[in-house]
Amino acid sequence: MSDAVTRTATDAGRRSIADDLRYLLVLSRPRFWLYLAGPVAVGVTYGIGDVSGLFTPTTVALAAYFLVPANVFLYGVNDAFDADIDELNPKKEDREARWRGSRLVALAVLASALAGLATFALAPRVAWPYLAGFLLLSVGYSAPPVRFKTTPLLDSASNGLYILPGAAAYATVAGAHPPLAALAGAWLWTMGMHTFSAIPDIEPDRAAGIRTTATLLGEGRTYAYCFACWAVAAAAFAAVDLRLGALLGVYPLFVAWVAASSISVDRAYWWFPALNTAVGTLLAMGGLWRVYPVTEVLA
């Protein structure tokens, strides 16, 4: 009997660990993994002087951290402090999950934070402000006392955290800060992206008493806000390179189309990972072709 009880307890423990690991995967938002890792790839391709700098222990380590652990950290903090209001959010029913803070999950989020601190040992000092900004904004966006996500405009502006991994990667390989216009354009891009993604949450957030840029403006004016952010972002990138500005111009066209069509924003929201992956891939390829021209690829 004792052996049977022990086996039962062991099996239950294994199932619990496996269940927690599956939950951590959902918590990390796999559809959005490239939102942090993608900017690293873009930053590296534009910062290197030749292809030998593309895959180094440092660039691979940064990409690995921002692919999964950084997402566990970012969304773990977010879900922990949103546990109450997420009870009213329909997005948590299928594609995302409500916070379930077991010991293993809490330790995984903490370990991901510590791994973020370890990136300072990999990167030169010029990259440190971007790494620090990412960690601080990842906490400040969701956690008291600042909790930027509940303050209109600050919720939008604080989402510049998504491009800071790319800025850190660029600074790491180039030994210098990214162009100011590119930083400004990327920051505005994230502001538009965040606020567009908040449109499906307008009613749940209002029901929970949460104030955001989207709840303040309402759906119609939020579309206009996103259009303005993305249009200025495209102009900023055009100041760096006209081709970059033309590529980023797809975003104001996208939001104008959604606003004018009968497409549900709840549906369009889930197209965003595909759109961002396509644009990010083209951006990264453009950076790579600087040091390895397409003519050599086709030769």
PDB file of C-alpha atoms in Angstrom:
ATOM      1  CA  MET A   1       0.000   0.000   0.000  1.00  0.00           C
ATOM      2  CA  SER A   2       2.823   2.352   0.889  1.00  0.00           C
ATOM      3  CA  ASP A   3       4.475   1.799  -2.520  1.00  0.00           C
ATOM      4  CA  ALA A   4       1.170   2.402  -4.295  1.00  0.00           C
ATOM      5  CA  VAL A   5       0.633   5.649  -2.413  1.00  0.00           C
ATOM      6  CA  THR A   6       4.181   6.744  -3.209  1.00  0.00           C
ATOM      7  CA  ARG A   7       3.738   5.973  -6.927  1.00  0.00           C
ATOM      8  CA  THR A   8       0.435   7.833  -6.975  1.00  0.00           C
ATOM      9  CA  ALA A   9       2.007  10.869  -5.329  1.00  0.00           C
ATOM     10  CA  THR A  10       4.973  10.727  -7.726  1.00  0.00           C
ATOM     11  CA  ASP A  11       2.699  10.483 -10.772  1.00  0.00           C
ATOM     12  CA  ALA A  12       0.615  13.377  -9.480  1.00  0.00           C
ATOM     13  CA  GLY A  13       3.770  15.437  -8.980  1.00  0.00           C
ATOM     14  CA  ARG A  14       4.942  14.700 -12.515  1.00  0.00           C
ATOM     15  CA  ARG A  15       1.557  15.633 -13.937  1.00  0.00           C
ATOM     16  CA  SER A  16       1.642  18.855 -11.914  1.00  0.00           C
ATOM     17  CA  ILE A  17       5.098  19.788 -13.235  1.00  0.00           C
ATOM     18  CA  ALA A  18       4.108  18.944 -16.815  1.00  0.00           C
ATOM     19  CA  ASP A  19       0.928  20.985 -16.390  1.00  0.00           C
ATOM     20  CA  ASP A  20       2.910  23.955 -15.069  1.00  0.00           C
ATOM     21  CA  LEU A  21       5.340  23.731 -18.006  1.00  0.00           C
ATOM     22  CA  ARG A  22       2.444  23.718 -20.475  1.00  0.00           C
ATOM     23  CA  TYR A  23       0.962  26.695 -18.664  1.00  0.00           C
ATOM     24  CA  LEU A  24       4.311  28.552 -18.825  1.00  0.00           C
ATOM     25  CA  LEU A  25       4.344  28.011 -22.572  1.00  0.00           C
ATOM     26  CA  VAL A  26       0.895  29.578 -22.909  1.00  0.00           C
ATOM     27  CA  LEU A  27       1.814  32.371 -20.474  1.00  0.00           C
ATOM     28  CA  SER A  28       4.849  33.307 -22.598  1.00  0.00           C
ATOM     29  CA  ARG A  29       2.578  34.010 -25.613  1.00  0.00           C
ATOM     30  CA  PRO A  30       4.393  31.987 -28.340  1.00  0.00           C
ATOM     31  CA  ARG A  31       2.588  33.982 -31.040  1.00  0.00           C
ATOM     32  CA  PHE A  32       4.383  37.064 -29.745  1.00  0.00           C
ATOM     33  CA  TRP A  33       7.855  35.627 -29.113  1.00  0.00           C
ATOM     34  CA  LEU A  34       9.263  37.459 -32.113  1.00  0.00           C
ATOM     35  CA  TYR A  35       8.040  40.801 -30.761  1.00  0.00           C
ATOM     36  CA  LEU A  36      11.145  40.799 -28.542  1.00  0.00           C
ATOM     37  CA  ALA A  37      13.494  38.461 -30.421  1.00  0.00           C
ATOM     38  CA  GLY A  38      12.713  40.008 -33.816  1.00  0.00           C
ATOM     39  CA  PRO A  39      14.114  43.440 -32.890  1.00  0.00           C
ATOM     40  CA  VAL A  40      17.308  41.677 -31.740  1.00  0.00           C
ATOM     41  CA  ALA A  41      17.719  40.196 -35.218  1.00  0.00           C
ATOM     42  CA  VAL A  42      17.062  43.575 -36.834  1.00  0.00           C
ATOM     43  CA  GLY A  43      19.438  45.367 -34.463  1.00  0.00           C
ATOM     44  CA  VAL A  44      22.230  42.871 -35.102  1.00  0.00           C
ATOM     45  CA  THR A  45      21.920  42.976 -38.899  1.00  0.00           C
ATOM     46  CA  TYR A  46      22.091  46.781 -38.952  1.00  0.00           C
ATOM     47  CA  GLY A  47      24.847  47.022 -36.353  1.00  0.00           C
ATOM     48  CA  ILE A  48      27.396  44.535 -37.719  1.00  0.00           C
ATOM     49  CA  GLY A  49      30.179  45.576 -40.041  1.00  0.00           C
ATOM     50  CA  ASP A  50      30.430  42.204 -41.795  1.00  0.00           C
ATOM     51  CA  VAL A  51      28.775  38.808 -41.680  1.00  0.00           C
ATOM     52  CA  SER A  52      31.310  37.436 -39.194  1.00  0.00           C
ATOM     53  CA  GLY A  53      29.525  39.392 -36.464  1.00  0.00           C
ATOM     54  CA  LEU A  54      26.142  37.859 -37.204  1.00  0.00           C
ATOM     55  CA  PHE A  55      26.378  34.699 -35.091  1.00  0.00           C
ATOM     56  CA  THR A  56      28.610  35.147 -32.066  1.00  0.00           C
ATOM     57  CA  PRO A  57      28.193  33.786 -28.523  1.00  0.00           C
ATOM     58  CA  THR A  58      26.893  37.216 -27.477  1.00  0.00           C
ATOM     59  CA  THR A  59      24.358  37.698 -30.288  1.00  0.00           C
ATOM     60  CA  VAL A  60      23.085  34.126 -29.932  1.00  0.00           C
ATOM     61  CA  ALA A  61      22.757  34.526 -26.145  1.00  0.00           C
ATOM     62  CA  LEU A  62      20.831  37.791 -26.521  1.00  0.00           C
ATOM     63  CA  ALA A  63      18.529  36.273 -29.125  1.00  0.00           C
ATOM     64  CA  ALA A  64      17.942  33.213 -26.932  1.00  0.00           C
ATOM     65  CA  TYR A  65      17.098  35.309 -23.879  1.00  0.00           C
ATOM     66  CA  PHE A  66      14.680  37.577 -25.705  1.00  0.00           C
ATOM     67  CA  LEU A  67      13.041  34.695 -27.550  1.00  0.00           C
ATOM     68  CA  VAL A  68      11.618  32.866 -24.515  1.00  0.00           C
ATOM     69  CA  PRO A  69      12.852  33.851 -21.008  1.00  0.00           C
ATOM     70  CA  ALA A  70      12.180  37.567 -21.563  1.00  0.00           C
ATOM     71  CA  ASN A  71       8.626  36.746 -22.619  1.00  0.00           C
ATOM     72  CA  VAL A  72       8.120  34.587 -19.525  1.00  0.00           C
ATOM     73  CA  PHE A  73       9.318  37.522 -17.428  1.00  0.00           C
ATOM     74  CA  LEU A  74       7.299  40.214 -19.226  1.00  0.00           C
ATOM     75  CA  TYR A  75       4.009  38.342 -19.413  1.00  0.00           C
ATOM     76  CA  GLY A  76       4.477  36.620 -16.071  1.00  0.00           C
ATOM     77  CA  VAL A  77       4.646  39.996 -14.318  1.00  0.00           C
ATOM     78  CA  ASN A  78       1.740  41.231 -16.430  1.00  0.00           C
ATOM     79  CA  ASP A  79      -0.513  38.267 -15.657  1.00  0.00           C
ATOM     80  CA  ALA A  80       0.357  38.195 -11.954  1.00  0.00           C
ATOM     81  CA  PHE A  81      -0.754  41.791 -11.441  1.00  0.00           C
ATOM     82  CA  ASP A  82      -3.741  41.439 -13.788  1.00  0.00           C
ATOM     83  CA  ALA A  83      -5.124  38.297 -12.184  1.00  0.00           C
ATOM     84  CA  ASP A  84      -8.291  39.997 -10.940  1.00  0.00           C
ATOM     85  CA  ILE A  85      -9.198  41.976 -14.037  1.00  0.00           C
ATOM     86  CA  ASP A  86      -8.385  39.082 -16.385  1.00  0.00           C
ATOM     87  CA  GLU A  87     -11.367  37.225 -14.955  1.00  0.00           C
ATOM     88  CA  LEU A  88     -13.484  39.481 -17.212  1.00  0.00           C
ATOM     89  CA  ASN A  89     -11.270  39.267 -20.310  1.00  0.00           C
ATOM     90  CA  PRO A  90     -12.524  36.855 -23.010  1.00  0.00           C
ATOM     91  CA  LYS A  91      -9.027  36.674 -24.591  1.00  0.00           C
ATOM     92  CA  LYS A  92      -7.976  34.558 -21.613  1.00  0.00           C
ATOM     93  CA  GLU A  93     -10.454  31.826 -22.492  1.00  0.00           C
ATOM     94  CA  ASP A  94      -8.499  30.174 -25.311  1.00  0.00           C
ATOM     95  CA  ARG A  95      -5.384  31.823 -26.805  1.00  0.00           C
ATOM     96  CA  GLU A  96      -4.045  33.120 -23.508  1.00  0.00           C
ATOM     97  CA  ALA A  97      -4.324  31.915 -19.916  1.00  0.00           C
ATOM     98  CA  ARG A  98      -5.308  33.391 -16.608  1.00  0.00           C
ATOM     99  CA  TRP A  99      -2.612  33.657 -13.941  1.00  0.00           C
ATOM    100  CA  ARG A 100      -1.989  30.459 -12.039  1.00  0.00           C
ATOM    101  CA  GLY A 101       0.875  31.271  -9.748  1.00  0.00           C
ATOM    102  CA  SER A 102       2.222  27.923  -8.591  1.00  0.00           C
ATOM    103  CA  ARG A 103       5.668  27.810  -6.987  1.00  0.00           C
ATOM    104  CA  LEU A 104       7.272  26.524 -10.210  1.00  0.00           C
ATOM    105  CA  VAL A 105       5.663  29.280 -12.281  1.00  0.00           C
ATOM    106  CA  ALA A 106       6.728  31.986  -9.825  1.00  0.00           C
ATOM    107  CA  LEU A 107      10.279  30.601  -9.781  1.00  0.00           C
ATOM    108  CA  ALA A 108      10.365  30.545 -13.603  1.00  0.00           C
ATOM    109  CA  VAL A 109       9.368  34.216 -13.758  1.00  0.00           C
ATOM    110  CA  LEU A 110      11.999  35.100 -11.141  1.00  0.00           C
ATOM    111  CA  ALA A 111      14.665  33.066 -12.954  1.00  0.00           C
ATOM    112  CA  SER A 112      13.803  34.874 -16.186  1.00  0.00           C
ATOM    113  CA  ALA A 113      14.300  38.203 -14.422  1.00  0.00           C
ATOM    114  CA  LEU A 114      17.692  37.085 -13.104  1.00  0.00           C
ATOM    115  CA  ALA A 115      18.664  35.912 -16.591  1.00  0.00           C
ATOM    116  CA  GLY A 116      17.822  39.414 -17.794  1.00  0.00           C
ATOM    117  CA  LEU A 117      20.245  40.862 -15.269  1.00  0.00           C
ATOM    118  CA  ALA A 118      22.885  38.438 -16.549  1.00  0.00           C
ATOM    119  CA  THR A 119      22.682  40.012 -20.019  1.00  0.00           C
ATOM    120  CA  PHE A 120      24.541  43.027 -18.614  1.00  0.00           C
ATOM    121  CA  ALA A 121      27.625  40.823 -18.352  1.00  0.00           C
ATOM    122  CA  LEU A 122      27.383  40.020 -22.059  1.00  0.00           C
ATOM    123  CA  ALA A 123      26.871  43.510 -23.423  1.00  0.00           C
ATOM    124  CA  PRO A 124      29.107  46.596 -23.433  1.00  0.00           C
ATOM    125  CA  ARG A 125      28.215  49.624 -21.314  1.00  0.00           C
ATOM    126  CA  VAL A 126      26.716  51.433 -24.311  1.00  0.00           C
ATOM    127  CA  ALA A 127      23.961  48.775 -24.374  1.00  0.00           C
ATOM    128  CA  TRP A 128      23.188  48.898 -20.656  1.00  0.00           C
ATOM    129  CA  PRO A 129      20.607  51.727 -20.750  1.00  0.00           C
ATOM    130  CA  TYR A 130      18.516  49.728 -23.213  1.00  0.00           C
ATOM    131  CA  LEU A 131      18.735  46.532 -21.178  1.00  0.00           C
ATOM    132  CA  ALA A 132      17.883  48.423 -17.988  1.00  0.00           C
ATOM    133  CA  GLY A 133      15.015  50.193 -19.733  1.00  0.00           C
ATOM    134  CA  PHE A 134      13.556  46.890 -20.851  1.00  0.00           C
ATOM    135  CA  LEU A 135      13.654  45.353 -17.375  1.00  0.00           C
ATOM    136  CA  LEU A 136      12.314  48.453 -15.618  1.00  0.00           C
ATOM    137  CA  LEU A 137       9.498  49.072 -18.086  1.00  0.00           C
ATOM    138  CA  SER A 138       8.544  45.378 -18.094  1.00  0.00           C
ATOM    139  CA  VAL A 139       7.874  45.667 -14.373  1.00  0.00           C
ATOM    140  CA  GLY A 140       6.597  49.242 -14.340  1.00  0.00           C
ATOM    141  CA  TYR A 141       4.043  48.578 -17.051  1.00  0.00           C
ATOM    142  CA  SER A 142       2.109  46.155 -14.855  1.00  0.00           C
ATOM    143  CA  ALA A 143       3.273  46.479 -11.259  1.00  0.00           C
ATOM    144  CA  PRO A 144       2.439  49.136  -8.653  1.00  0.00           C
ATOM    145  CA  PRO A 145       3.193  51.812  -7.784  1.00  0.00           C
ATOM    146  CA  VAL A 146       3.554  53.149 -11.338  1.00  0.00           C
ATOM    147  CA  ARG A 147       1.516  50.547 -13.280  1.00  0.00           C
ATOM    148  CA  PHE A 148       1.726  52.467 -16.543  1.00  0.00           C
ATOM    149  CA  LYS A 149      -0.899  50.285 -18.197  1.00  0.00           C
ATOM    150  CA  THR A 150      -3.670  51.995 -16.194  1.00  0.00           C
ATOM    151  CA  THR A 151      -2.693  55.539 -17.190  1.00  0.00           C
ATOM    152  CA  PRO A 152      -3.811  56.742 -20.637  1.00  0.00           C
ATOM    153  CA  LEU A 153      -0.926  57.711 -22.956  1.00  0.00           C
ATOM    154  CA  LEU A 154       1.669  56.341 -20.517  1.00  0.00           C
ATOM    155  CA  ASP A 155       0.374  52.842 -21.249  1.00  0.00           C
ATOM    156  CA  SER A 156       1.096  53.482 -24.907  1.00  0.00           C
ATOM    157  CA  ALA A 157       4.424  55.263 -24.448  1.00  0.00           C
ATOM    158  CA  SER A 158       5.817  52.668 -22.038  1.00  0.00           C
ATOM    159  CA  ASN A 159       5.495  49.974 -24.689  1.00  0.00           C
ATOM    160  CA  GLY A 160       8.679  51.249 -26.241  1.00  0.00           C
ATOM    161  CA  LEU A 161      10.083  48.420 -24.134  1.00  0.00           C
ATOM    162  CA  TYR A 162       9.519  46.122 -27.117  1.00  0.00           C
ATOM    163  CA  ILE A 163      12.177  47.804 -29.256  1.00  0.00           C
ATOM    164  CA  LEU A 164      14.778  48.122 -26.495  1.00  0.00           C
ATOM    165  CA  PRO A 165      16.123  44.569 -27.081  1.00  0.00           C
ATOM    166  CA  GLY A 166      16.864  45.600 -30.673  1.00  0.00           C
ATOM    167  CA  ALA A 167      18.552  48.804 -29.548  1.00  0.00           C
ATOM    168  CA  ALA A 168      20.641  46.819 -27.059  1.00  0.00           C
ATOM    169  CA  ALA A 169      21.639  44.326 -29.759  1.00  0.00           C
ATOM    170  CA  TYR A 170      22.621  47.114 -32.161  1.00  0.00           C
ATOM    171  CA  ALA A 171      24.673  48.870 -29.482  1.00  0.00           C
ATOM    172  CA  THR A 172      26.332  45.581 -28.532  1.00  0.00           C
ATOM    173  CA  VAL A 173      27.631  44.775 -32.010  1.00  0.00           C
ATOM    174  CA  ALA A 174      28.176  48.334 -33.249  1.00  0.00           C
ATOM    175  CA  GLY A 175      29.626  49.765 -30.042  1.00  0.00           C
ATOM    176  CA  ALA A 176      27.455  52.863 -30.538  1.00  0.00           C
ATOM    177  CA  HIS A 177      23.872  53.989 -30.052  1.00  0.00           C
ATOM    178  CA  PRO A 178      21.340  53.372 -32.845  1.00  0.00           C
ATOM    179  CA  PRO A 179      20.355  56.373 -35.024  1.00  0.00           C
ATOM    180  CA  LEU A 180      18.004  58.644 -33.077  1.00  0.00           C
ATOM    181  CA  ALA A 181      15.454  58.750 -35.905  1.00  0.00           C
ATOM    182  CA  ALA A 182      15.312  54.949 -35.982  1.00  0.00           C
ATOM    183  CA  LEU A 183      14.804  54.819 -32.214  1.00  0.00           C
ATOM    184  CA  ALA A 184      12.033  57.412 -32.395  1.00  0.00           C
ATOM    185  CA  GLY A 185      10.346  55.642 -35.293  1.00  0.00           C
ATOM    186  CA  ALA A 186      10.518  52.251 -33.603  1.00  0.00           C
ATOM    187  CA  TRP A 187       9.168  53.688 -30.350  1.00  0.00           C
ATOM    188  CA  LEU A 188       6.210  55.249 -32.162  1.00  0.00           C
ATOM    189  CA  TRP A 189       5.620  51.960 -33.949  1.00  0.00           C
ATOM    190  CA  THR A 190       5.309  50.157 -30.608  1.00  0.00           C
ATOM    191  CA  MET A 191       2.933  52.840 -29.336  1.00  0.00           C
ATOM    192  CA  GLY A 192       0.630  52.235 -32.264  1.00  0.00           C
ATOM    193  CA  MET A 193       0.955  48.476 -31.945  1.00  0.00           C
ATOM    194  CA  HIS A 194       0.109  48.484 -28.246  1.00  0.00           C
ATOM    195  CA  THR A 195      -2.870  50.788 -28.608  1.00  0.00           C
ATOM    196  CA  PHE A 196      -4.280  48.859 -31.561  1.00  0.00           C
ATOM    197  CA  SER A 197      -4.016  45.651 -29.524  1.00  0.00           C
ATOM    198  CA  ALA A 198      -5.935  47.355 -26.691  1.00  0.00           C
ATOM    199  CA  ILE A 199      -9.024  47.990 -28.847  1.00  0.00           C
ATOM    200  CA  PRO A 200     -10.472  44.483 -28.291  1.00  0.00           C
ATOM    201  CA  ASP A 201     -10.021  45.058 -24.545  1.00  0.00           C
ATOM    202  CA  ILE A 202     -11.985  48.326 -24.404  1.00  0.00           C
ATOM    203  CA  GLU A 203     -15.186  46.836 -22.987  1.00  0.00           C
ATOM    204  CA  PRO A 204     -13.522  44.345 -20.578  1.00  0.00           C
ATOM    205  CA  ASP A 205     -11.194  47.100 -19.341  1.00  0.00           C
ATOM    206  CA  ARG A 206     -14.075  49.513 -18.821  1.00  0.00           C
ATOM    207  CA  ALA A 207     -16.008  46.816 -16.963  1.00  0.00           C
ATOM    208  CA  ALA A 208     -12.985  46.282 -14.710  1.00  0.00           C
ATOM    209  CA  GLY A 209     -12.500  50.019 -14.158  1.00  0.00           C
ATOM    210  CA  ILE A 210      -9.186  50.087 -16.053  1.00  0.00           C
ATOM    211  CA  ARG A 211      -8.293  53.310 -17.861  1.00  0.00           C
ATOM    212  CA  THR A 212      -6.165  53.042 -20.992  1.00  0.00           C
ATOM    213  CA  THR A 213      -5.536  55.159 -24.063  1.00  0.00           C
ATOM    214  CA  ALA A 214      -8.093  53.011 -25.904  1.00  0.00           C
ATOM    215  CA  THR A 215     -10.788  53.315 -23.211  1.00  0.00           C
ATOM    216  CA  LEU A 216     -10.201  57.076 -23.088  1.00  0.00           C
ATOM    217  CA  LEU A 217     -10.442  57.604 -26.841  1.00  0.00           C
ATOM    218  CA  GLY A 218     -12.990  54.969 -27.791  1.00  0.00           C
ATOM    219  CA  GLU A 219     -12.648  52.699 -30.799  1.00  0.00           C
ATOM    220  CA  GLY A 220     -12.988  55.293 -33.580  1.00  0.00           C
ATOM    221  CA  ARG A 221     -10.472  57.796 -32.214  1.00  0.00           C
ATOM    222  CA  THR A 222      -8.113  54.973 -31.215  1.00  0.00           C
ATOM    223  CA  TYR A 223      -7.883  54.007 -34.878  1.00  0.00           C
ATOM    224  CA  ALA A 224      -6.921  57.623 -35.639  1.00  0.00           C
ATOM    225  CA  TYR A 225      -4.337  57.587 -32.847  1.00  0.00           C
ATOM    226  CA  CYS A 226      -2.750  54.399 -34.209  1.00  0.00           C
ATOM    227  CA  PHE A 227      -2.756  55.831 -37.721  1.00  0.00           C
ATOM    228  CA  ALA A 228      -0.950  58.954 -36.482  1.00  0.00           C
ATOM    229  CA  CYS A 229       1.653  56.945 -34.523  1.00  0.00           C
ATOM    230  CA  TRP A 230       2.393  54.716 -37.484  1.00  0.00           C
ATOM    231  CA  ALA A 231       2.442  57.522 -40.026  1.00  0.00           C
ATOM    232  CA  VAL A 232       4.992  59.493 -37.979  1.00  0.00           C
ATOM    233  CA  ALA A 233       6.955  56.277 -37.385  1.00  0.00           C
ATOM    234  CA  ALA A 234       7.158  55.715 -41.140  1.00  0.00           C
ATOM    235  CA  ALA A 235       8.333  59.315 -41.618  1.00  0.00           C
ATOM    236  CA  ALA A 236      11.027  58.856 -38.962  1.00  0.00           C
ATOM    237  CA  PHE A 237      12.299  55.687 -40.643  1.00  0.00           C
ATOM    238  CA  ALA A 238      12.245  57.480 -43.990  1.00  0.00           C
ATOM    239  CA  ALA A 239      14.680  59.996 -42.487  1.00  0.00           C
ATOM    240  CA  VAL A 240      17.085  57.064 -42.029  1.00  0.00           C
ATOM    241  CA  ASP A 241      16.338  55.423 -45.379  1.00  0.00           C
ATOM    242  CA  LEU A 242      13.422  56.018 -47.738  1.00  0.00           C
ATOM    243  CA  ARG A 243      13.036  52.283 -48.271  1.00  0.00           C
ATOM    244  CA  LEU A 244      12.541  51.754 -44.534  1.00  0.00           C
ATOM    245  CA  GLY A 245       9.890  54.467 -44.479  1.00  0.00           C
ATOM    246  CA  ALA A 246       8.082  52.855 -47.393  1.00  0.00           C
ATOM    247  CA  LEU A 247       8.079  49.484 -45.636  1.00  0.00           C
ATOM    248  CA  LEU A 248       6.728  50.933 -42.381  1.00  0.00           C
ATOM    249  CA  GLY A 249       4.057  52.700 -44.416  1.00  0.00           C
ATOM    250  CA  VAL A 250       2.128  49.409 -44.481  1.00  0.00           C
ATOM    251  CA  TYR A 251       0.968  50.010 -40.897  1.00  0.00           C
ATOM    252  CA  PRO A 252      -1.066  53.220 -41.348  1.00  0.00           C
ATOM    253  CA  LEU A 253      -2.565  51.616 -44.471  1.00  0.00           C
ATOM    254  CA  PHE A 254      -3.443  48.529 -42.438  1.00  0.00           C
ATOM    255  CA  VAL A 255      -5.219  50.404 -39.652  1.00  0.00           C
ATOM    256  CA  ALA A 256      -7.053  52.627 -42.139  1.00  0.00           C
ATOM    257  CA  TRP A 257      -8.280  49.517 -43.936  1.00  0.00           C
ATOM    258  CA  VAL A 258      -9.461  47.857 -40.708  1.00  0.00           C
ATOM    259  CA  ALA A 259     -11.235  51.038 -39.598  1.00  0.00           C
ATOM    260  CA  ALA A 260     -13.014  51.444 -42.935  1.00  0.00           C
ATOM    261  CA  SER A 261     -13.923  47.785 -43.437  1.00  0.00           C
ATOM    262  CA  SER A 262     -16.357  45.417 -41.788  1.00  0.00           C
ATOM    263  CA  ILE A 263     -13.467  43.363 -40.402  1.00  0.00           C
ATOM    264  CA  SER A 264     -13.750  42.856 -36.648  1.00  0.00           C
ATOM    265  CA  VAL A 265     -10.810  44.334 -34.750  1.00  0.00           C
ATOM    266  CA  ASP A 266     -10.851  41.215 -32.565  1.00  0.00           C
ATOM    267  CA  ARG A 267     -10.046  39.218 -35.702  1.00  0.00           C
ATOM    268  CA  ALA A 268      -7.551  41.721 -37.146  1.00  0.00           C
ATOM    269  CA  TYR A 269      -5.672  41.757 -33.844  1.00  0.00           C
ATOM    270  CA  TRP A 270      -4.655  38.125 -34.340  1.00  0.00           C
ATOM    271  CA  TRP A 271      -3.259  38.893 -37.810  1.00  0.00           C
ATOM    272  CA  PHE A 272      -0.690  41.175 -36.246  1.00  0.00           C
ATOM    273  CA  PRO A 273       1.978  38.547 -35.495  1.00  0.00           C
ATOM    274  CA  ALA A 274       2.008  37.528 -39.174  1.00  0.00           C
ATOM    275  CA  LEU A 275       2.218  41.150 -40.356  1.00  0.00           C
ATOM    276  CA  ASN A 276       4.974  42.002 -37.899  1.00  0.00           C
ATOM    277  CA  THR A 277       6.921  38.858 -38.779  1.00  0.00           C
ATOM    278  CA  ALA A 278       6.772  39.697 -42.487  1.00  0.00           C
ATOM    279  CA  VAL A 279       7.852  43.314 -41.963  1.00  0.00           C
ATOM    280  CA  GLY A 280      10.534  42.321 -39.449  1.00  0.00           C
ATOM    281  CA  THR A 281      11.929  39.710 -41.828  1.00  0.00           C
ATOM    282  CA  LEU A 282      12.205  42.281 -44.614  1.00  0.00           C
ATOM    283  CA  LEU A 283      13.866  44.743 -42.230  1.00  0.00           C
ATOM    284  CA  ALA A 284      16.390  42.121 -41.115  1.00  0.00           C
ATOM    285  CA  MET A 285      17.081  41.072 -44.701  1.00  0.00           C
ATOM    286  CA  GLY A 286      17.668  44.704 -45.635  1.00  0.00           C
ATOM    287  CA  GLY A 287      20.226  45.018 -42.862  1.00  0.00           C
ATOM    288  CA  LEU A 288      21.899  41.765 -43.857  1.00  0.00           C
ATOM    289  CA  TRP A 289      22.149  42.798 -47.496  1.00  0.00           C
ATOM    290  CA  ARG A 290      24.181  45.828 -46.434  1.00  0.00           C
ATOM    291  CA  VAL A 291      27.059  43.525 -45.578  1.00  0.00           C
ATOM    292  CA  TYR A 292      26.200  40.626 -47.874  1.00  0.00           C
ATOM    293  CA  PRO A 293      24.636  42.097 -51.033  1.00  0.00           C
ATOM    294  CA  VAL A 294      21.771  40.235 -52.677  1.00  0.00           C
ATOM    295  CA  THR A 295      23.834  39.951 -55.861  1.00  0.00           C
ATOM    296  CA  GLU A 296      26.235  37.681 -53.989  1.00  0.00           C
ATOM    297  CA  VAL A 297      23.352  35.588 -52.679  1.00  0.00           C
ATOM    298  CA  LEU A 298      22.008  35.064 -56.200  1.00  0.00           C
ATOM    299  CA  ALA A 299      25.411  34.521 -57.812  1.00  0.00           C
TER     300      ALA A 299
END
